[in-house]
Amino acid sequence: MNGNELGFSCPLPLQKYERILTAHGGGGLLSRQLIEELFLPAFDNPLLRSLHDGAVFSAGGRLAFTTDSYVVSPIFFPGGDIGELAVNGTVNDLAMCGAQPLYLSVGMILEEGLLMEELIRVVRSMQRAAEKAGVTIVTGDTKVVERGKGDKIFINTSGIGVVPAGRDVAAANCRPGDRIILSADIGRHGAAIMAAREGLEFESAIQSDTAPLNGLVEAMFQASAEIRMLRDPTRGGLSSALNEIAQSAGLGIVIDESQIPIQESVRSVCEILGLDPLYMANEGALIAVVSPQATDAVLEAMRKHPQGVGAAVIGAMTEEHSDRVLLQTAFGKRILDMISGEQLPRIC
């Protein structure tokens, strides 16, 4: 693999080092080479090109700011990798605030001995993800820890975005009777990671659903401003995210099990491993609480977007059993609790 194959203008000196060395994080010549020959060509823009300690920029209106760290194992998995996941995760956290993501920072903690080829693959993936989401990576940092003190690569991404005037996404806005819309089938990211870890193979390979959701959110707001609340069901899955919404809103939620889309291959992984798909992580799905009057228009807009083709109304907010989520099954209703403990470690 060389720089041209990767699409970078990546001269040979970086390629002399097959693996990451401690000196790549030491702030000296090798650190400079890593920045100038890998990170800068991949994420090139005027703000980053200044190589300042931070980025200075103008942004009007209300701002949203978020940060998250990514420690997923394995770093490459069916349907994605840690780099794409880091960019999409932060873009989606901003989008769930109703914000239009603008700028990201990237902090990398690399383990000595990491193959340079693997780092280049991750950086290129982040480059593609940022371009797809329409965000710009404007600042970053790199540290290298000794061999055995990390697990190849950990990534922290922070992001900032602008919330358009008149847009207010908050649990406090939820009202009894509001509909709960789920944008896609659930459990694919968690199932893809677990299948990769356990070496499970299925006729229909499970791919992570990692994707940016900011485009979908914009399409939803173009359909109606009556979107009360947004949440992406990542760690803890659909069940935990719904419980967070119910508790923050001080209302109850009832969802219909038959309306929740789940792929058969995901069900199979869950049955084999004794896991519940309602608690499996998702990285390309969102939950929206929408007023009854706006539900049809928002649902129609979602289904026209690639990330919302499978959108469905799965339930509603209610005044009864506040702070609780009830699951309507073929055999009656049962309480759907927030996840207890950690079902899947190192999932994102």
C-alpha angles and dihedrals in degrees: 000000000000139000095266092054088053093051092242128121086236115163121210104258092080089051091057086079110069091186138030112268127202087248090064086075097037098094094243136101097312092048089052091049091051091052098042098039102037117013099036096049090046098048099025117167135132095262094052093040090068088068089212123156089258142359124265116202144145122249126172128211129016116339133214120206128188142164135195139169127224123211101156119162124239095032090211116048137160107293099011152356140238093274096054089043092053094052095043093045094056093041088053094048088057093044090053086060088056089251129141103232115233115161136023134191121208125207116186127195107193127191117229107255096035107145111254088221090059092050091050090051090052094048092048090050090052089049092054093044093051091049092049092050093044095237130132125225103220107168140013150160137221130205128175121209125198121274110279093022095091140020105251098283141001120188131200118194126185124187142191129200142168122250108215118237114274094020114123120172113179139131089237088069093062117112134192109271095031112138125241113223123191114200101208147355114297139232101033098119095049092044093048091052093047093046089052093049094047096040092238118165127197134184087245106045113225114235124194112252093223108152141136112265100190093097091052092049091052090051089051093052091048087059095048142344091216094096105129103184141004129195133166111220100225119142109017091025130224095327096055093044092052091049090052090052093047094049094045091048095043089229138108128250129210118193130184114233092206091060096054109100115223126167116238091234089056090050089051094053090048093050092049094048097036094243131142114234090211087069097042118115121255127195102181105040134084139195117222128191106207134178114257091243093055099041099094094047093047093045091050091050091049094051090055091058121081092235094048105043092114096044116147140173104246103173149321144255115257140189090228125090093009117212090019134106118212123197116212107214133174087265099046138279127319134180114260107209131199113265114277114218123337116318094181121015122207092019098141 
